[in-house]
Amino acid sequence: MSRILVPCHVKGTVALQVGDVRTSQGRPGVLVIDVTFPSVAPFELQEITFKNYYTAFLSIRVRQHTSAHTPAKWVTCLRDYCLMPDPHSEEGAQEYVSLFKHQSPSMTFPKWLSHPVPCEQPALLCEGLPDPSRVSSEVQQMWALTEMIRASHTSTRIGRFDVDGCYDLNLLSYT
Amino acid sequence: MLQEESDLSLIIAQIVQKLKGSNLYSQLERQAWASLQRPEIKLESLKEDIKEFFKISGWEKKLQNAVYSELSVFPLPSHPAAPPEHLKEPLVYMRKAQGSWEKRILKSLNSMCTELSIPLARKRPVGEQKELLNKWNEMGTDEPDLSLFRPVYAPKDFLEVLINLRNPNYENGDSLSFRTHLGLIQVPLKVKDIPELKECFVELGLNIGQLGIDDSTQVPPELFENEHVRIGQKVLAEQDSAAAQQYIRQGSPTALRAELWALILNISSQPEDVLYYEQLKTNVIQHDLLVDSLIYKDVKLTASNDDYYFVFEDYLYQKLPQLPQCSAATTLDQSAAIHIEVLLCFSRDTSVLSHFAYNSASPPKSYIRGKLGLEEYAVFYPPNGVIPFHGFSMYVAPLCFLYHEPSKLYQIFREMYVRFFFRLHSISSHPSGIVSLCLLFETLLQTYLPQLFYHLREIGAQPLRISFKWMVRAFSGYLATDQLLLLWDRILGYNSLEILAVLAAAVFAFRAVNLMEVTSLAAAEAVLADLSTLKKT
């Protein structure tokens, strides 16, 4: 099954705080980011990827329409997911994060986001280590993810540092 | 596929990719082909039979050691969306700081070239090459005037940069408050506290035997030492890297140390390695580099330092009591020659470039003369991308006492550098990086010796200003050699440099009474000047 990027519009952050924003001295600890999906047919959301910048905990809420008659409802998919184990230190502060549909039991995307096909059962977590032969066959599929590694230099260096025998250098370059 | 499984597959894919280019891979292939002759290998159960053969013949163990080595050295693959710079250093402000620092170093080196009218690199004329080859073993004994050369930077310059590191997203406030750090380091990296350190370094607990304490003359060897040596011999017989790493946490017996370190670092001197080293020597003879003069100068400066001679002389007398006095001096001169040889070869070794994938630093770039800006003439300088600083040669010094065969000594040094030492002079957020070590040191001191810390601050003797140089050189040249080797045992055993910060704090604790009485930075430095009598365990 192929995966595609879903175009979305990410709005600017809005601070959640009590009182008048202009006169209040305090800095709010909670910010809200709205994400909308303009003119997209219903899809099955697999993964959300983003780069963190000093957010400690993340909650995701989704607004869903159940039918034409009832008003739209907000549903919490994820509550206080920890991105920074110690918010006063740098751990996790600028990490790349992916949230998957199957990641944890509390993480459920509402059915309305799915295609009209039967929902897949989440794979059972194996006890202990996965079966080696199964893993090695799946390595083939994962090869796409190692593009980055393959594109870089191979492990063994040839050892040449000169260009056609010449290594006459005057100055170092700043770029 | 679940996240954990996909992570594991990615790690496996990465390790397979790396090992595919290695000597071990070709050896395994050859062995597998050769094994087909053996009667126990049957066609119908080929895969299982070959796997069994590898297990019995010890090849599986070699492969395990290689995989273990990769896991120890390379960081786990990061998120697929993360660019290569993220693997080098995840925090943007640290990357920028490292970039600025590097630019300063490049400018400094360029100024030196321009002022002295010396090129960065040139090919030696044939006559000069012959001369160098003849004088190879006397390297360092008679050198041209090095007075005009100055080190590119000293540790204290680097410390100033670290002190000025700031996280733009961190609100520190102008006045002293609970949010400002009392020490010099102002970035909020996560460091372990004592309970976490105790958990991590559990084998260093008081109720567990240690070499360096429990093998002293007053303690009967049956209590700990004999058994520990016996286990060490068994570990070596098994040739198991992971077991060796676990074992060495309690220290290594002197007789077994060289082999144990080689096993942990997964170094086995193959003919290819000796040939590779000879090739590096050829490169040294063919091309003259400006950094060579910096290396000569550094070895000379540190070797002529009385303290250096003292710690090594002492070691020689202890371990080789039959050595007459003049031989000690010759041995040290020879040691200086080996030093220089290893460092010159290190500068030519392009295989070191691969460690920049996980080092926040980047190799300096240059262009062949007359071809500025043309990418096909772009090269790295020096070939290994590492510019030595004042004191750099001290990373090699202790190893000269363990390894006498130059190519093996070289391999060990190179592996120690790309696993550990590079972290001591690059700006990164890694737990074993110098910034974290500095913060760990300051935090430990503040938490457990608050009076001492406050007192030293008040008299203008910030503790880090004294301990920084110890940590940057991994205590080489500051501790007595046998103590230093016991310390480096633990660095290998725990695959971490955090022990350097813990030791630095312990030194202050040990001399706390004297330090409380000093009234100036100079006096504080004097109290801590001679660490050679300390038994580090």
XYZ file of C-alpha atoms in Angstrom:
712
model
C 0.000 0.000 0.000
C 1.567 3.266 -1.019
C 1.634 6.252 1.259
C 1.308 9.825 0.086
C 1.703 13.184 1.722
C -1.625 14.818 2.451
C -1.598 18.548 1.718
C -2.493 20.484 4.826
C -2.568 24.061 5.964
C -0.790 24.734 9.256
C -1.952 27.931 10.917
C 0.122 30.106 13.238
C 0.269 29.371 16.972
C -2.313 30.839 19.304
C -1.560 31.154 22.993
C -4.080 29.828 25.442
C -4.245 32.036 28.453
C -6.691 33.551 30.845
C -7.123 37.280 30.767
C -6.141 40.025 28.387
C -3.262 39.094 26.117
C -2.019 42.673 25.861
C -1.758 43.563 29.519
C -0.859 40.180 30.968
C 2.825 39.719 31.937
C 2.909 35.994 32.121
C 3.998 33.770 29.264
C 1.503 31.046 28.491
C 2.665 27.465 28.647
C 0.097 26.172 26.180
C -0.026 27.002 22.485
C -2.496 25.732 19.910
C -1.745 24.993 16.265
C -4.665 24.489 13.900
C -4.193 22.152 10.963
C -6.774 22.002 8.234
C -7.098 19.767 5.193
C -8.598 21.927 2.472
C -10.503 20.124 -0.250
C -9.232 16.597 0.366
C -11.330 13.447 0.072
C -11.560 11.271 3.182
C -8.246 9.487 3.773
C -6.729 7.062 6.236
C -4.177 8.922 8.291
C -1.118 6.728 8.978
C 1.517 9.047 10.289
C 2.094 12.583 11.455
C 5.698 13.816 11.187
C 7.108 17.057 12.562
C 10.230 18.610 14.057
C 9.911 19.591 17.681
C 11.067 22.944 19.025
C 10.915 22.925 22.813
C 7.419 21.504 23.192
C 7.246 19.243 26.221
C 3.846 17.604 25.837
C 1.560 17.199 22.869
C -2.167 16.628 22.635
C -4.039 16.113 19.384
C -7.710 16.757 18.968
C -9.688 16.064 15.866
C -13.032 17.504 14.840
C -15.232 14.952 13.199
C -18.598 14.984 11.550
C -20.556 11.827 12.326
C -23.583 12.549 10.211
C -25.307 15.376 8.423
C -27.691 16.046 11.330
C -25.433 16.182 14.414
C -23.009 19.094 14.857
C -19.270 18.438 14.532
C -17.552 17.053 17.641
C -14.005 17.443 18.949
C -12.335 14.132 19.826
C -9.017 13.775 21.661
C -6.693 11.342 19.861
C -3.630 11.930 21.948
C -3.286 13.451 25.380
C -0.102 14.842 26.924
C 2.237 12.720 24.813
C 5.668 13.368 26.226
C 8.207 14.834 23.787
C 10.690 16.124 26.365
C 11.303 13.875 29.410
C 12.810 16.825 31.309
C 11.353 20.082 29.976
C 14.075 22.174 31.648
C 16.836 20.399 29.754
C 17.560 19.896 26.074
C 16.484 16.253 25.786
C 14.075 15.858 22.871
C 13.925 19.624 22.357
C 14.697 19.623 18.624
C 13.967 16.044 17.637
C 12.100 14.787 14.595
C 8.972 12.921 15.697
C 6.571 10.546 13.998
C 3.231 9.587 15.472
C 1.697 6.448 14.072
C -1.823 5.238 13.950
C -0.894 1.983 15.683
C 1.568 3.478 18.130
C -0.350 3.199 21.362
C -3.810 2.097 22.408
C -4.812 5.660 23.215
C -3.898 6.763 19.748
C -6.929 6.128 17.636
C -7.838 8.086 14.595
C -11.600 8.241 14.233
C -13.082 5.922 11.645
C -14.394 8.748 9.554
C -10.861 9.438 8.400
C -10.595 5.988 6.845
C -11.343 4.922 3.339
C -14.588 2.977 3.073
C -12.679 -0.320 3.390
C -12.474 -2.547 6.451
C -10.130 -1.129 9.039
C -6.899 -3.155 9.407
C -6.289 -4.810 12.725
C -3.180 -3.368 14.366
C -0.340 -5.924 14.286
C 0.166 -7.735 17.565
C 3.321 -6.818 19.436
C 5.534 -9.908 19.432
C 6.843 -11.189 22.706
C 10.585 -10.668 22.805
C 12.575 -10.181 19.611
C 10.979 -10.440 16.173
C 11.651 -13.544 14.098
C 15.008 -13.037 12.322
C 14.008 -14.479 8.951
C 10.914 -12.313 8.852
C 12.949 -9.283 9.759
C 15.556 -10.025 7.111
C 12.893 -10.265 4.429
C 11.419 -6.978 5.586
C 14.862 -5.430 5.330
C 14.268 -5.407 1.595
C 11.261 -3.147 2.080
C 13.139 -0.950 4.495
C 15.919 -0.422 1.975
C 14.162 2.726 0.784
C 14.771 4.245 4.198
C 18.504 3.666 3.906
C 18.744 5.830 0.775
C 20.455 8.429 2.843
C 23.094 5.991 4.048
C 23.675 4.508 0.613
C 23.955 7.924 -0.961
C 26.788 8.840 1.355
C 30.307 7.463 1.000
C 30.804 3.692 1.181
C 32.364 2.298 4.325
C 35.819 1.588 2.965
C 37.870 4.538 1.853
C 40.191 4.187 -1.101
C 42.696 6.355 0.724
C 43.408 8.995 -1.851
C 43.404 12.541 -0.591
C 45.084 14.137 -3.575
C 43.749 15.041 -7.016
C 45.768 13.209 -9.685
C 48.815 13.129 -7.451
C 48.598 16.829 -6.662
C 48.036 18.145 -3.130
C 49.494 21.651 -3.373
C 47.306 23.895 -1.222
C 47.662 27.526 -0.267
C 44.806 28.448 1.977
C 41.717 26.953 3.578
C 38.284 27.774 2.227
C 35.570 29.304 4.400
C 32.529 28.093 2.496
C 4.967 -2.747 10.861
C 5.294 -1.440 14.400
C 7.721 1.361 15.218
C 10.060 -0.843 17.265
C 10.344 -3.449 14.535
C 10.977 -0.883 11.859
C 13.690 0.714 14.024
C 15.356 -2.684 14.464
C 15.208 -3.416 10.744
C 16.724 -0.044 9.989
C 19.584 -0.645 12.433
C 20.208 -4.079 10.933
C 20.154 -2.639 7.417
C 22.641 0.047 8.392
C 25.045 -2.397 10.061
C 24.874 -4.833 7.140
C 25.587 -1.937 4.792
C 28.651 -0.936 6.786
C 30.053 -4.407 7.249
C 29.635 -5.238 3.564
C 32.649 -3.099 2.718
C 34.842 -4.532 5.461
C 37.682 -7.045 5.486
C 35.641 -9.274 7.728
C 32.952 -9.625 5.081
C 35.429 -10.852 2.459
C 36.997 -13.181 4.995
C 33.614 -14.646 5.910
C 32.793 -15.114 2.246
C 36.092 -16.904 1.654
C 35.582 -19.079 4.716
C 32.062 -19.983 3.607
C 33.319 -21.045 0.171
C 36.209 -23.013 1.671
C 33.882 -24.765 4.104
C 32.049 -26.432 1.213
C 34.931 -28.917 1.087
C 34.229 -30.050 4.607
C 32.388 -33.379 5.032
C 29.923 -32.038 7.590
C 28.552 -29.471 5.149
C 25.611 -31.028 3.327
C 23.846 -29.460 0.374
C 20.339 -30.085 1.714
C 21.071 -28.217 4.943
C 23.685 -25.837 3.550
C 22.646 -22.678 5.385
C 22.388 -24.352 8.789
C 25.635 -26.297 8.353
C 27.628 -23.220 7.408
C 26.147 -21.310 10.335
C 27.180 -24.169 12.629
C 30.681 -24.182 11.142
C 31.029 -20.451 11.756
C 29.974 -20.945 15.343
C 32.482 -23.704 16.033
C 35.396 -22.111 14.213
C 35.016 -18.780 16.033
C 33.971 -16.751 12.963
C 30.538 -16.119 14.404
C 32.230 -14.575 17.436
C 34.279 -12.286 15.171
C 31.076 -11.202 13.461
C 29.413 -10.615 16.826
C 32.359 -8.485 17.881
C 32.129 -6.465 14.671
C 28.390 -5.880 15.114
C 28.933 -4.945 18.767
C 31.637 -2.517 17.686
C 29.303 -0.841 15.172
C 26.568 -0.538 17.775
C 28.995 1.033 20.251
C 30.403 3.583 17.846
C 27.600 4.660 15.575
C 24.530 6.366 16.915
C 21.173 4.753 16.246
C 19.719 5.774 12.902
C 17.649 8.844 13.364
C 14.251 9.680 12.008
C 14.008 9.295 8.201
C 13.088 12.967 7.862
C 16.175 14.094 9.796
C 18.930 15.565 7.596
C 22.602 14.468 8.039
C 23.402 17.536 10.150
C 20.861 16.337 12.712
C 22.867 13.158 13.252
C 26.021 15.221 13.771
C 24.295 17.473 16.282
C 20.535 17.792 16.892
C 20.534 21.288 18.432
C 20.737 24.059 15.875
C 22.408 26.619 18.154
C 25.190 24.161 18.992
C 25.786 23.455 15.301
C 26.044 27.182 14.683
C 28.461 27.620 17.575
C 30.642 24.792 16.268
C 30.557 26.369 12.803
C 31.718 29.749 14.165
C 34.456 28.136 16.200
C 35.686 26.226 13.161
C 35.755 29.409 11.123
C 37.997 31.011 13.751
C 40.359 28.056 13.570
C 40.486 28.241 9.771
C 41.228 31.966 9.913
C 43.962 31.376 12.457
C 45.586 28.722 10.302
C 45.297 30.864 7.171
C 46.910 33.816 8.966
C 49.786 31.587 9.972
C 50.254 30.491 6.348
C 50.213 34.056 5.075
C 52.497 35.457 7.784
C 55.088 32.701 7.453
C 54.661 32.389 3.661
C 54.338 28.646 4.025
C 51.814 26.664 1.971
C 49.288 24.441 3.700
C 50.599 21.488 1.757
C 53.232 20.779 -0.894
C 54.813 17.826 -2.567
C 58.333 17.167 -1.312
C 61.127 17.188 -3.870
C 62.665 13.731 -4.388
C 65.870 14.671 -2.537
C 63.926 15.758 0.500
C 61.858 12.569 0.412
C 65.017 10.441 0.468
C 66.424 12.435 3.343
C 63.279 12.034 5.418
C 63.187 8.294 4.758
C 66.754 7.946 6.018
C 66.102 9.986 9.126
C 62.718 8.400 9.845
C 63.649 6.838 13.158
C 65.270 9.993 14.446
C 62.252 12.126 13.798
C 61.948 14.924 16.249
C 65.534 14.944 17.402
C 66.754 17.672 15.087
C 64.096 19.861 13.660
C 64.071 23.155 11.824
C 63.189 26.316 13.672
C 59.732 25.858 15.093
C 59.695 29.097 17.080
C 57.569 30.896 14.525
C 54.845 28.297 14.723
C 52.235 28.712 17.352
C 49.479 26.268 18.265
C 46.244 26.939 16.422
C 44.429 27.128 19.742
C 44.836 26.180 23.362
C 42.201 24.577 25.586
C 41.560 27.867 27.391
C 40.489 29.524 24.119
C 38.026 26.703 23.605
C 36.721 27.105 27.147
C 35.876 30.762 26.471
C 33.722 29.672 23.535
C 31.892 27.118 25.688
C 31.292 29.703 28.411
C 29.597 31.950 25.856
C 27.274 29.247 24.528
C 23.638 30.294 24.828
C 20.393 28.647 23.892
C 18.301 31.375 22.208
C 15.123 29.730 23.503
C 16.285 29.680 27.133
C 15.166 32.501 29.382
C 17.986 33.081 31.834
C 17.187 36.471 33.203
C 19.725 39.192 33.847
C 20.018 38.881 37.584
C 21.138 35.898 39.560
C 18.153 33.709 40.230
C 17.397 30.071 40.619
C 17.359 29.873 36.851
C 20.904 31.087 36.224
C 23.664 28.585 36.548
C 26.271 29.307 39.211
C 29.015 27.807 37.153
C 30.481 28.881 33.817
C 28.366 26.676 31.553
C 24.975 28.263 30.861
C 23.277 25.750 28.603
C 20.647 23.427 30.084
C 21.951 20.037 29.008
C 20.744 16.973 30.833
C 23.424 15.548 33.111
C 23.223 12.628 35.507
C 22.964 13.193 39.245
C 24.674 10.977 41.833
C 21.861 8.402 42.120
C 21.848 8.047 38.317
C 25.648 7.856 38.216
C 25.607 5.171 40.879
C 23.147 3.166 38.833
C 25.147 3.613 35.660
C 28.545 2.870 37.165
C 27.384 0.124 39.470
C 30.611 -1.863 39.092
C 32.537 0.986 40.707
C 30.611 0.567 43.960
C 32.481 0.203 47.234
C 31.407 -3.386 47.721
C 32.857 -4.550 44.390
C 36.524 -5.372 43.904
C 38.600 -2.915 41.871
C 42.070 -3.032 40.446
C 43.954 -0.053 41.765
C 42.585 -0.547 45.280
C 42.018 -4.193 45.988
C 45.274 -5.325 44.430
C 47.512 -3.169 46.590
C 50.239 -4.883 48.588
C 48.310 -4.885 51.842
C 45.433 -6.842 50.379
C 45.965 -10.607 50.035
C 45.666 -11.488 46.335
C 43.322 -14.432 47.031
C 40.601 -11.984 48.003
C 40.146 -10.446 44.596
C 43.191 -10.040 42.390
C 43.880 -13.690 41.524
C 40.303 -14.438 40.561
C 40.043 -11.235 38.538
C 43.169 -12.092 36.567
C 41.863 -15.599 35.938
C 38.592 -14.232 34.589
C 40.528 -11.807 32.391
C 42.497 -14.641 30.848
C 39.277 -16.525 30.189
C 37.695 -13.482 28.517
C 40.713 -13.184 26.234
C 40.554 -16.881 25.390
C 36.880 -16.490 24.411
C 37.699 -13.413 22.285
C 34.380 -11.827 23.214
C 34.302 -7.993 22.889
C 31.169 -7.491 24.964
C 32.470 -9.660 27.816
C 35.800 -7.817 27.732
C 34.033 -4.487 27.964
C 32.051 -5.671 30.973
C 35.156 -7.151 32.624
C 37.315 -4.077 32.268
C 34.910 -1.985 34.346
C 36.755 -3.322 37.369
C 40.111 -2.481 35.872
C 42.530 -4.495 33.774
C 45.596 -6.413 35.000
C 48.693 -4.779 33.486
C 49.715 -7.919 31.612
C 46.334 -8.287 29.900
C 45.565 -4.657 29.163
C 46.982 -4.337 25.640
C 45.060 -7.381 24.423
C 41.865 -6.423 26.228
C 41.815 -2.936 24.757
C 42.402 -4.372 21.287
C 39.521 -6.830 21.801
C 37.132 -4.130 23.026
C 38.047 -1.784 20.172
C 37.792 -4.745 17.788
C 41.323 -4.282 16.495
C 43.184 -7.255 15.085
C 46.359 -6.512 13.191
C 45.845 -8.073 9.781
C 48.483 -7.849 7.026
C 46.167 -5.366 5.267
C 46.366 -3.083 8.299
C 50.165 -3.139 8.342
C 50.180 -2.386 4.599
C 47.707 0.464 5.124
C 50.002 1.957 7.753
C 52.983 1.678 5.406
C 50.931 3.505 2.782
C 50.286 6.302 5.297
C 54.020 6.557 5.956
C 54.581 6.873 2.203
C 52.050 9.718 2.129
C 53.982 11.463 4.904
C 57.187 11.194 2.898
C 55.610 12.423 -0.337
C 53.713 15.449 0.949
C 54.719 18.019 3.518
C 51.881 19.554 5.508
C 51.814 22.671 7.676
C 50.116 20.665 10.421
C 53.278 18.522 10.590
C 55.119 21.466 12.103
C 52.294 21.966 14.568
C 52.597 18.319 15.567
C 56.371 18.523 15.995
C 55.962 21.621 18.088
C 53.268 20.045 20.228
C 55.270 16.901 20.964
C 58.352 18.982 21.736
C 56.436 21.313 24.036
C 54.796 18.548 25.978
C 57.855 16.273 25.978
C 60.107 19.015 27.311
C 57.655 19.738 30.058
C 59.102 18.519 33.346
C 55.797 17.179 34.554
C 55.490 14.991 31.477
C 58.890 13.455 32.013
C 58.153 12.989 35.647
C 54.974 10.972 35.188
C 56.397 8.765 32.487
C 59.816 8.335 34.062
C 58.126 7.253 37.213
C 56.111 4.662 35.344
C 59.176 3.313 33.592
C 61.048 2.902 36.880
C 58.107 1.182 38.475
C 57.454 -1.275 35.722
C 61.041 -1.788 34.543
C 63.159 -1.428 37.685
C 66.233 -2.848 35.961
C 66.264 0.028 33.436
C 69.297 2.299 33.978
C 68.730 6.031 34.045
C 70.101 6.915 30.616
C 67.967 4.241 28.961
C 64.895 5.908 30.344
C 65.809 9.085 28.506
C 66.474 7.182 25.275
C 63.218 5.320 25.662
C 61.452 8.624 26.037
C 63.188 10.021 22.959
C 62.150 6.954 21.022
C 58.719 7.431 22.435
C 58.721 10.987 21.086
C 59.692 9.661 17.646
C 56.859 7.113 17.657
C 54.512 9.859 18.861
C 55.371 12.035 15.936
C 55.209 9.159 13.457
C 51.737 8.110 14.619
C 50.386 11.664 14.516
C 51.832 12.434 11.090
C 50.296 9.245 9.693
C 47.011 10.054 11.427
C 46.849 13.358 9.516
C 47.054 11.495 6.201
C 44.391 8.902 7.008
C 41.223 9.551 4.998
C 39.356 6.706 6.745
C 39.048 9.060 9.728
C 36.722 11.233 7.615
C 33.853 8.788 8.157
C 33.595 9.746 11.842
C 32.408 13.209 10.826
C 28.997 11.623 10.195
C 28.448 11.632 13.956
C 30.893 14.390 14.989
C 29.416 17.887 15.203
C 32.647 19.156 13.629
C 33.297 19.153 9.886
C 36.594 18.669 8.031
C 38.179 21.883 6.660
C 38.096 22.297 2.918
C 40.602 23.638 0.448
C 41.239 23.799 -3.296
C 44.260 22.690 -5.287
C 46.420 25.713 -6.012
C 45.064 27.678 -8.919
C 41.740 25.853 -8.946
C 39.827 27.880 -6.383
C 36.095 27.273 -6.596
C 36.297 24.264 -8.915
C 34.563 21.406 -7.092
C 36.524 18.652 -8.811
C 39.668 20.148 -7.233
C 38.173 20.460 -3.756
C 39.986 18.485 -1.066
C 39.950 18.133 2.704
C 42.789 19.506 4.794
C 44.447 17.832 6.439
C 43.445 14.587 4.699
C 41.895 13.278 7.921
C 40.056 16.547 8.585
C 41.449 16.962 12.139
C 43.493 20.049 13.025
C 45.611 19.377 16.106
C 45.605 21.807 19.014
C 47.977 22.391 21.906
C 48.178 19.158 23.904
C 46.753 16.922 21.198
C 49.775 14.630 21.278
C 48.923 13.670 24.850
C 46.174 11.396 23.542
C 48.872 9.153 22.070
C 51.373 9.222 24.937
C 49.851 6.627 27.278
C 49.285 4.201 24.417
C 53.027 4.087 23.722
C 53.402 2.121 26.935
C 50.977 -0.542 25.815
C 51.804 -1.076 22.167
C 55.244 -1.250 20.645
C 54.392 -2.281 17.120
C 53.722 1.016 15.308
C 50.847 -0.122 13.092
C 48.978 -1.648 16.035
C 49.636 1.409 18.197
C 48.311 3.490 15.328
C 45.101 1.473 14.951
C 44.383 1.639 18.669
C 44.949 5.417 18.752
C 42.788 5.992 15.700
C 39.943 3.942 17.131
C 40.190 5.697 20.515
C 40.049 9.021 18.690
C 36.980 8.280 16.561
C 35.161 6.754 19.531
C 36.059 9.098 22.369
C 38.667 11.796 22.043
C 37.001 13.791 19.277
C 34.162 14.608 21.715
C 36.597 16.489 23.941
C 37.176 19.296 21.450
C 33.953 19.712 19.523
C 30.815 21.567 20.595
C 27.900 19.177 20.931
C 25.025 18.179 23.203
C 26.164 14.553 23.447
C 26.299 13.212 27.050
C 30.014 12.435 26.563
C 30.710 15.733 24.798
C 32.944 18.265 26.528
C 30.032 20.665 27.200
C 28.086 17.974 29.085
C 31.233 16.933 30.954
C 31.825 20.511 32.073
C 28.236 20.884 33.213
C 28.328 17.514 34.985
C 31.497 18.544 36.814
C 30.059 21.888 37.900
C 26.733 20.383 38.929
C 28.372 17.646 41.011
C 30.572 20.160 42.765
C 27.728 22.572 43.448
C 25.443 19.869 44.731
C 27.852 18.011 46.976
C 30.425 20.633 47.918
C 28.379 23.851 47.858
C 30.584 25.646 50.395
C 33.731 24.887 48.436
C 32.111 25.910 45.166
C 30.865 29.181 46.605
C 34.229 29.945 48.206
C 36.155 29.350 44.974
C 33.708 31.481 43.030
C 34.084 34.300 45.502
C 37.875 34.366 45.179
C 37.620 34.375 41.376
C 38.672 30.763 40.975
C 35.783 29.166 39.106
C 36.514 25.443 39.479
C 35.960 24.688 35.801
C 38.830 26.992 34.829
C 41.130 24.600 36.666
C 39.580 21.249 35.777
C 38.894 21.993 32.100
C 42.411 21.199 30.942
C 42.326 17.851 32.797
C 39.113 16.763 31.065
C 40.080 17.989 27.593
C 43.193 15.798 27.713
C 41.384 12.932 29.447
C 43.831 13.478 32.338
C 46.798 12.467 30.182
C 49.916 14.125 31.550
C 48.190 14.937 34.839
C 47.802 11.544 36.447
C 50.517 8.994 37.047
C 50.567 6.604 34.093
C 49.319 3.502 35.872
C 46.426 5.514 37.305
C 45.691 7.004 33.914
C 45.508 3.582 32.306
C 43.084 2.442 35.018
C 40.968 5.498 34.227
C 41.001 4.788 30.498
C 40.011 1.167 31.316
C 36.757 2.595 32.651
C 36.226 4.847 29.656
C 36.365 1.742 27.485
C 34.310 -0.319 29.914
C 31.438 2.134 30.112
C 31.795 3.524 26.582
C 31.467 6.985 28.106
C 33.652 9.938 29.066
C 31.440 10.946 32.007
C 33.949 9.376 34.364
C 36.334 12.250 33.554
C 33.903 14.752 35.077
C 33.296 12.559 38.101
C 37.042 12.195 38.678
C 37.560 15.947 38.315
C 34.926 16.597 40.961
C 36.439 13.910 43.182
C 39.844 15.579 42.945
C 38.349 18.820 44.236
C 36.612 16.895 46.995
C 39.867 15.223 47.937
C 41.721 18.523 48.220
C 38.722 20.396 49.619
C 40.283 21.161 52.975
C 43.307 22.863 51.391
C 41.171 24.611 48.799
C 38.942 26.192 51.421
C 41.986 28.048 52.722
C 43.190 29.592 49.455
C 42.419 33.186 48.569
C 43.308 33.381 44.890
C 43.028 31.509 41.625
C 46.797 31.070 41.475
C 46.854 29.492 44.917
C 43.977 27.190 43.981
C 45.872 26.143 40.854
C 48.909 25.416 43.000
C 46.955 23.164 45.352
C 45.724 21.194 42.358
C 48.872 21.362 40.260
C 50.287 17.977 41.056
C 47.857 15.129 40.678
C 50.495 12.507 40.113
C 50.327 11.260 43.668
C 46.602 10.648 43.551
C 45.369 7.105 43.396
C 42.364 7.654 41.221
C 40.312 4.688 42.314
